[in-house]
């Protein structure tokens, strides 16, 4: 032990020195970390007045947004009632003048919905920034705006249909984008197309046209097939059945020479296609080999990828006001 004490004194002193150095280094590291933390605290304390000011501003915005939401809900309620009233007017078989007025009302309502959407976006952004928005209230108003927007769009579509519907037994059908539509028919994506409905009179039969651009039945792959469809109408209970009015289907000449492709037929009284509809529409009836593709796809009948089809229902010798 005495020998060890004498011989190991240098090693022992080195161990003490290393321990001291390590402790000093740890102490300096702690001091550096404390300085960094202190700097952050000082910086955050300096921002406190600014944060208080921003918080007050956001609280004011939130209060204004609350008022704005209440106003918007009143506007939406009013617009919703106007949509219902406009829909009722439309159901009354509106005249041309009334349709124009209704279109203006729908445009005004659409503008109101769009403005509400903009306000909701602003409110949602400011609410998120403030961290004090009411998600349930915002979602509720957004839902109301969305539903009203859908109802306005549906009403707008119904107005467009009302504007284009004919009540004198004639359908004029402008079909654009023939090339793409035919490719869709060949691929099976869209086999047939329906026209807008038309009527034989204000309170008469409801009909529409139906075509197969790539043909149907005996005309499949070679012809345009053209049919007429008897649809369920509002006044079917007052009309004689089966439907027995002469029908003419036409593909119109666009060169002005009058070389229309036309087919005339008298509805068969035994065909289910012309009995009173029990569903939205009966089975279509017409001409599967109405116009060959070779004849149709010429400058006479197809220009600018557009063709014109026409259906005429003859009410001349009808026993009723068809």
mmCIF file of N, CA, C and O in Angstrom, residues 7 46 85 105 129 165 177 189 248 259 274 303:
data_model
loop_
_atom_site.group_PDB
_atom_site.id
_atom_site.type_symbol
_atom_site.label_atom_id
_atom_site.label_comp_id
_atom_site.label_asym_id
_atom_site.label_seq_id
_atom_site.Cartn_x
_atom_site.Cartn_y
_atom_site.Cartn_z
ATOM 1 N N UNK A 7 3.950 5.361 -5.728
ATOM 2 C CA UNK A 7 4.082 5.224 -7.179
ATOM 3 C C UNK A 7 2.847 5.726 -7.941
ATOM 4 O O UNK A 7 2.946 6.143 -9.092
ATOM 5 N N UNK A 46 -41.245 40.475 -24.786
ATOM 6 C CA UNK A 46 -41.322 41.670 -25.639
ATOM 7 C C UNK A 46 -42.515 41.588 -26.592
ATOM 8 O O UNK A 46 -43.067 42.611 -27.014
ATOM 9 N N UNK A 85 -91.117 29.610 -53.393
ATOM 10 C CA UNK A 85 -92.164 30.346 -54.095
ATOM 11 C C UNK A 85 -91.942 30.318 -55.604
ATOM 12 O O UNK A 85 -92.881 30.142 -56.386
ATOM 13 N N UNK A 105 -85.095 36.351 -60.998
ATOM 14 C CA UNK A 105 -85.095 36.044 -59.565
ATOM 15 C C UNK A 105 -84.046 34.986 -59.231
ATOM 16 O O UNK A 105 -83.346 35.089 -58.215
ATOM 17 N N UNK A 129 -57.787 31.668 -37.561
ATOM 18 C CA UNK A 129 -56.654 32.485 -37.131
ATOM 19 C C UNK A 129 -56.811 32.914 -35.680
ATOM 20 O O UNK A 129 -55.853 32.942 -34.905
ATOM 21 N N UNK A 165 -89.013 24.099 -73.694
ATOM 22 C CA UNK A 165 -90.097 23.157 -73.959
ATOM 23 C C UNK A 165 -91.099 23.758 -74.929
ATOM 24 O O UNK A 165 -91.484 24.922 -74.812
ATOM 25 N N UNK A 177 -71.444 18.044 -80.967
ATOM 26 C CA UNK A 177 -70.429 17.082 -80.544
ATOM 27 C C UNK A 177 -70.712 15.678 -81.044
ATOM 28 O O UNK A 177 -70.523 14.690 -80.331
ATOM 29 N N UNK A 189 -70.265 3.358 -73.830
ATOM 30 C CA UNK A 189 -70.322 4.286 -72.704
ATOM 31 C C UNK A 189 -71.685 4.952 -72.616
ATOM 32 O O UNK A 189 -72.275 5.075 -71.540
ATOM 33 N N UNK A 248 -94.076 12.307 -87.269
ATOM 34 C CA UNK A 248 -93.071 12.429 -88.320
ATOM 35 C C UNK A 248 -91.715 12.678 -87.677
ATOM 36 O O UNK A 248 -91.572 13.587 -86.851
ATOM 37 N N UNK A 259 -83.752 18.736 -98.576
ATOM 38 C CA UNK A 259 -83.622 17.286 -98.720
ATOM 39 C C UNK A 259 -83.579 16.606 -97.339
ATOM 40 O O UNK A 259 -82.627 15.911 -96.989
ATOM 41 N N UNK A 274 -97.491 3.041 -76.624
ATOM 42 C CA UNK A 274 -98.425 4.158 -76.755
ATOM 43 C C UNK A 274 -99.594 4.072 -75.780
ATOM 44 O O UNK A 274 -100.543 4.841 -75.876
ATOM 45 N N UNK A 303 -72.806 19.402 -90.042
ATOM 46 C CA UNK A 303 -71.879 20.524 -90.215
ATOM 47 C C UNK A 303 -71.398 20.993 -88.847
ATOM 48 O O UNK A 303 -72.203 21.065 -87.906
#
